[in-house]
XYZ file of C-alpha atoms in Angstrom:
372
model
C -39.156 -16.972 -34.742
C -36.544 -18.095 -37.237
C -34.775 -15.282 -39.056
C -35.119 -16.994 -42.428
C -38.925 -16.693 -42.398
C -39.310 -13.495 -40.399
C -39.369 -11.429 -43.573
C -42.364 -13.467 -44.795
C -44.323 -12.544 -41.669
C -43.350 -8.923 -42.268
C -44.503 -9.280 -45.881
C -47.838 -10.688 -44.693
C -48.184 -7.733 -42.333
C -47.402 -5.348 -45.175
C -49.969 -7.154 -47.322
C -52.857 -6.714 -44.884
C -51.745 -3.112 -44.273
C -51.987 -2.394 -48.005
C -55.427 -4.040 -48.150
C -56.732 -1.776 -45.386
C -55.132 1.281 -46.966
C -56.680 0.366 -50.314
C -60.158 0.458 -48.764
C -59.655 3.883 -47.191
C -62.269 6.405 -48.325
C -59.582 9.003 -49.029
C -59.271 7.441 -52.492
C -62.713 8.803 -53.337
C -61.224 12.291 -52.973
C -57.770 11.985 -54.603
C -56.234 10.734 -57.843
C -57.541 7.200 -58.564
C -54.047 6.216 -59.720
C -53.079 5.588 -56.080
C -55.947 3.118 -55.791
C -54.810 1.301 -58.916
C -51.266 1.033 -57.565
C -52.491 -0.692 -54.402
C -54.821 -3.020 -56.313
C -51.918 -4.212 -58.439
C -50.199 -5.550 -55.304
C -52.509 -6.394 -52.413
C -54.661 -9.326 -53.570
C -51.941 -11.038 -55.670
C -49.648 -10.713 -52.647
C -52.228 -12.401 -50.411
C -52.679 -15.390 -52.704
C -48.933 -15.728 -53.296
C -48.229 -15.806 -49.546
C -51.059 -18.293 -49.013
C -49.295 -20.578 -51.473
C -45.971 -20.175 -49.669
C -47.483 -21.368 -46.378
C -49.658 -24.087 -47.942
C -49.228 -27.489 -46.254
C -49.161 -29.914 -49.159
C -48.822 -32.960 -46.894
C -52.536 -32.906 -46.021
C -54.884 -35.117 -47.990
C -57.816 -33.509 -49.774
C -60.209 -34.663 -47.043
C -58.094 -33.367 -44.154
C -57.395 -30.124 -45.983
C -61.106 -29.572 -46.609
C -61.933 -30.075 -42.924
C -59.059 -27.827 -41.857
C -60.117 -24.997 -44.165
C -63.795 -25.363 -43.278
C -62.671 -24.741 -39.703
C -60.008 -22.112 -40.330
C -61.422 -20.140 -43.270
C -65.161 -20.663 -43.753
C -66.048 -20.856 -40.049
C -64.928 -17.298 -39.179
C -66.604 -16.069 -42.374
C -70.017 -17.463 -41.441
C -69.655 -16.724 -37.712
C -68.997 -13.065 -38.517
C -72.005 -12.907 -40.839
C -74.199 -14.506 -38.159
C -72.979 -11.985 -35.572
C -73.656 -9.114 -37.984
C -77.089 -10.489 -38.961
C -79.020 -8.857 -36.068
C -77.595 -5.490 -37.176
C -78.762 -5.975 -40.756
C -81.951 -3.843 -40.396
C -79.726 -0.959 -39.279
C -77.203 -1.438 -42.102
C -79.587 -1.840 -45.021
C -83.239 -1.651 -46.032
C -82.936 -4.780 -48.138
C -84.914 -7.839 -46.950
C -83.238 -10.161 -44.473
C -83.665 -13.103 -46.852
C -81.550 -11.152 -49.322
C -78.833 -10.850 -46.684
C -78.869 -14.618 -46.191
C -78.880 -15.368 -49.929
C -76.072 -12.889 -50.549
C -74.027 -14.390 -47.718
C -74.371 -17.867 -49.208
C -73.471 -16.576 -52.685
C -70.355 -15.101 -51.092
C -68.983 -12.483 -53.494
C -68.101 -8.824 -53.060
C -71.295 -7.758 -54.821
C -73.565 -9.786 -52.532
C -71.918 -9.259 -49.136
C -72.720 -6.220 -47.020
C -69.109 -6.286 -45.779
C -67.483 -6.520 -49.202
C -63.893 -7.565 -48.265
C -65.192 -10.802 -46.768
C -65.437 -12.217 -50.306
C -61.783 -13.199 -49.950
C -62.463 -15.945 -47.371
C -64.907 -18.210 -49.245
C -62.810 -17.742 -52.349
C -59.618 -18.642 -50.482
C -61.351 -21.851 -49.391
C -61.945 -22.719 -53.047
C -58.344 -21.843 -53.898
C -56.993 -24.279 -51.298
C -59.237 -27.107 -52.500
C -58.609 -26.463 -56.206
C -54.847 -26.229 -55.691
C -54.842 -29.517 -53.762
C -56.808 -31.228 -56.544
C -54.423 -29.899 -59.198
C -51.335 -30.978 -57.239
C -52.821 -34.469 -56.878
C -53.422 -34.645 -60.636
C -49.980 -33.210 -61.438
C -48.321 -35.771 -59.185
C -50.212 -38.713 -60.679
C -49.651 -37.620 -64.271
C -46.113 -36.387 -63.529
C -46.791 -32.998 -65.079
C -43.528 -31.074 -65.490
C -43.163 -27.624 -63.916
C -42.774 -25.958 -67.309
C -46.096 -27.465 -68.394
C -47.743 -26.319 -65.153
C -46.399 -22.824 -65.852
C -47.820 -22.952 -69.379
C -51.193 -24.076 -68.014
C -51.089 -21.207 -65.510
C -50.403 -18.622 -68.220
C -53.219 -20.101 -70.314
C -55.558 -19.950 -67.325
C -54.789 -16.275 -66.647
C -55.241 -15.504 -70.349
C -58.663 -17.170 -70.328
C -59.629 -15.104 -67.283
C -58.560 -11.898 -69.028
C -60.668 -12.799 -72.073
C -63.618 -13.799 -69.881
C -63.555 -10.464 -68.043
C -63.698 -8.623 -71.369
C -66.541 -10.706 -72.814
C -68.838 -11.178 -69.808
C -68.825 -7.706 -68.219
C -72.525 -6.982 -68.786
C -73.793 -10.569 -68.798
C -76.963 -10.803 -66.659
C -76.877 -13.050 -63.598
C -80.429 -14.457 -63.174
C -80.269 -14.335 -59.376
C -81.563 -10.904 -58.441
C -82.408 -12.007 -54.906
C -78.702 -12.287 -53.994
C -77.807 -8.733 -55.076
C -78.525 -5.655 -52.990
C -80.882 -3.041 -54.343
C -77.981 -0.792 -55.371
C -76.118 -3.621 -57.129
C -77.051 -4.570 -60.706
C -77.306 -8.329 -61.235
C -74.600 -8.540 -63.893
C -71.390 -10.572 -64.085
C -68.945 -7.740 -63.318
C -70.811 -6.950 -60.083
C -71.648 -10.452 -58.843
C -69.368 -12.976 -60.512
C -69.936 -16.653 -59.744
C -70.660 -18.095 -56.251
C -67.648 -17.840 -53.921
C -65.976 -15.949 -56.812
C -65.239 -19.304 -58.458
C -64.593 -17.528 -61.768
C -61.497 -15.896 -60.237
C -59.851 -19.289 -59.731
C -58.414 -18.934 -63.238
C -56.179 -16.171 -61.849
C -55.834 -16.873 -58.143
C -54.918 -20.571 -58.313
C -51.942 -19.949 -60.659
C -50.690 -17.188 -58.320
C -51.158 -19.503 -55.331
C -49.281 -22.342 -57.051
C -46.427 -20.018 -58.043
C -46.056 -19.093 -54.373
C -46.086 -22.765 -53.433
C -43.537 -23.694 -56.106
C -41.207 -20.879 -55.003
C -41.737 -21.396 -51.259
C -38.144 -22.436 -50.501
C -36.659 -19.595 -52.543
C -38.987 -17.063 -50.947
C -38.129 -18.317 -47.458
C -34.457 -17.603 -48.164
C -35.160 -14.592 -50.383
C -32.246 -12.178 -50.837
C -33.168 -9.043 -52.783
C -30.610 -7.628 -55.182
C -30.328 -3.808 -54.964
C -29.988 -3.376 -58.732
C -32.965 -5.642 -59.448
C -35.021 -3.840 -56.792
C -34.159 -0.455 -58.335
C -35.009 -1.662 -61.840
C -38.216 -3.180 -60.465
C -39.168 0.157 -58.919
C -38.487 1.996 -62.181
C -40.486 -0.578 -64.148
C -43.331 -0.443 -61.606
C -43.587 3.340 -61.929
C -43.302 3.296 -65.726
C -45.930 0.577 -66.143
C -48.404 2.545 -64.050
C -47.519 5.755 -65.889
C -47.857 4.202 -69.345
C -51.039 2.255 -68.657
C -54.204 3.485 -66.976
C -55.501 -0.080 -66.985
C -56.447 -1.561 -63.637
C -56.565 -5.063 -62.210
C -59.249 -5.390 -59.536
C -60.282 -8.988 -58.919
C -63.381 -8.167 -56.884
C -64.747 -5.976 -59.690
C -63.664 -8.410 -62.441
C -61.449 -5.725 -63.953
C -58.317 -6.812 -65.845
C -57.751 -4.054 -68.389
C -54.184 -4.387 -69.650
C -52.886 -7.964 -69.815
C -49.159 -7.262 -70.138
C -48.910 -4.119 -68.009
C -51.120 -5.411 -65.204
C -49.097 -8.618 -64.889
C -45.847 -6.628 -65.019
C -47.112 -4.258 -62.319
C -47.981 -7.194 -60.072
C -44.629 -8.957 -60.527
C -42.663 -5.765 -59.852
C -44.886 -4.777 -56.931
C -44.581 -8.148 -55.208
C -40.785 -8.120 -55.633
C -40.623 -4.637 -54.104
C -42.778 -5.660 -51.119
C -40.627 -8.735 -50.475
C -37.456 -6.652 -50.781
C -38.812 -4.082 -48.339
C -39.859 -6.882 -45.972
C -36.322 -8.310 -45.893
C -34.825 -4.869 -45.214
C -37.361 -4.055 -42.483
C -36.871 -7.420 -40.755
C -33.118 -6.755 -40.528
C -32.953 -3.053 -39.758
C -36.239 -1.930 -38.146
C -37.050 -4.153 -35.130
C -39.955 -2.022 -33.888
C -41.629 -1.917 -37.289
C -40.928 -5.640 -37.684
C -42.751 -6.312 -34.421
C -45.750 -4.226 -35.472
C -46.027 -5.826 -38.915
C -45.610 -9.317 -37.453
C -48.457 -8.603 -35.041
C -50.551 -7.342 -37.955
C -49.823 -10.594 -39.791
C -50.912 -12.642 -36.771
C -54.163 -10.666 -36.542
C -54.702 -10.514 -40.317
C -57.905 -12.592 -40.202
C -59.572 -10.179 -37.780
C -58.249 -7.145 -39.621
C -59.690 -8.547 -42.846
C -63.050 -9.269 -41.201
C -63.645 -5.945 -39.482
C -61.437 -3.266 -41.045
C -63.818 -2.042 -43.746
C -66.772 -1.322 -41.467
C -64.587 0.354 -38.823
C -62.627 2.393 -41.342
C -65.743 3.744 -43.037
C -67.394 4.662 -39.740
C -64.344 6.423 -38.317
C -63.622 8.226 -41.598
C -67.164 9.612 -41.809
C -67.091 10.600 -38.137
C -63.926 12.675 -38.574
C -65.146 14.220 -41.824
C -68.395 15.288 -40.169
C -66.650 16.821 -37.153
C -63.263 18.027 -38.412
C -63.609 18.237 -42.228
C -59.870 17.506 -42.470
C -59.379 14.837 -45.123
C -55.879 13.721 -44.106
C -56.837 13.473 -40.424
C -59.893 11.383 -41.289
C -57.809 9.093 -43.493
C -55.063 8.508 -40.906
C -57.434 8.095 -37.956
C -59.685 5.662 -39.813
C -56.719 3.632 -41.082
C -55.225 3.355 -37.591
C -58.593 2.369 -36.117
C -59.063 -0.281 -38.802
C -55.648 -1.770 -37.983
C -55.565 -1.458 -34.191
C -59.124 -2.299 -33.094
C -59.340 -5.657 -34.943
C -55.855 -6.550 -33.640
C -57.066 -5.885 -30.089
C -60.186 -7.948 -30.786
C -57.934 -10.797 -31.932
C -56.058 -10.698 -28.631
C -59.288 -10.756 -26.630
C -60.762 -13.621 -28.653
C -57.523 -15.602 -28.354
C -57.740 -15.426 -24.560
C -61.451 -16.217 -24.182
C -61.942 -19.950 -24.869
C -65.548 -19.866 -26.082
C -64.820 -16.964 -28.435
C -61.669 -18.650 -29.702
C -63.690 -21.746 -30.617
C -65.983 -19.577 -32.760
C -63.346 -17.640 -34.702
C -60.058 -19.524 -34.504
C -59.055 -22.977 -35.815
C -59.816 -25.718 -33.280
C -56.283 -27.074 -33.665
C -54.902 -23.752 -32.492
C -57.361 -23.590 -29.588
C -56.290 -27.071 -28.461
C -52.620 -26.087 -28.631
C -53.308 -23.033 -26.478
C -55.145 -25.136 -23.901
C -52.329 -27.696 -23.804
C -49.751 -24.930 -23.393
C -51.755 -23.359 -20.566
C -52.181 -26.744 -18.878
C -48.452 -27.454 -19.159
C -47.638 -24.010 -17.769
C -50.022 -24.491 -14.841
C -48.581 -27.942 -14.124
C -45.035 -26.590 -14.265
C -45.851 -23.796 -11.827
C -47.476 -26.326 -9.499
C -44.354 -28.479 -9.518
C -42.162 -25.467 -8.763
C -44.363 -24.470 -5.818
C -44.410 -28.048 -4.514
C -40.633 -28.427 -4.732
C -40.006 -25.086 -3.041
C -42.260 -26.002 -0.141
């Protein structure tokens, strides 16, 4: 792995780690401020990093096929695998499970964090369409930035105005979920594109600078101070899944400072902590599986430890470790079993693995033949 991008893999590993930590049930028992701090970083970080690694050489058609295979396929495969367990997970009708899966938002999915995948698919497609338009019309970067700020502002206003707006699709919501905008949003969370696409495009525009990112100690310190002050001064929260965007200026400031701090920490870790770098890089590689399965595992393990030990910190740590380690192990197993890899992993990656294995086998055969 090249040193110049190693810190980005560490940052991706830190991102998925923060997502899992943010879904830990310990936050139901402690100060909600900690939850708000994590929400101000984790999802924006994910979309920013997705923009950094976005391959803008693919046409819209090829990109769509690639993301159908790499993003939507594991989403639907996981839901199909979980489907037989649905009667055990919920008393809601099976048709509601299917309808909610197709609607694809946090309020309609039994495994809430999966909302990110169908939405990420839309982000890729929308970003590609915008880049095509910007290239044809020769839209300047400053104008793109202005359009992005306008888009985020519209999203903030929309969240304020549509909170209690009824969604006339009660069959997609679970019995405990009211069919209103703040709970359901639009299909595949399309309404969030006003925020997520600008973040994605910022990451893409800054990709070269972020690949050679060098944090400045003074800026990092000031960013930390600003991050703490902004959270202290404002109780407003930004939670994309819940359509919450309370404080326009403070929430954006918290996100900018938080992302800078994560990137700074990633650079330092990649240079000075090889063991932690290895662990976070492995977490980044398994991030899809961690995203898919962490919430269910974490909740189950947390409740198990609370029922048997009643020690909150032990339950939190054990459930967090289980939610990180078990999906990472599942990723390794799936990667090595061809028919499972076809179901969950991009076909391009599966083909590369097969070609590498074939080349390795051929090379070993030639060595044996020459030695004999």
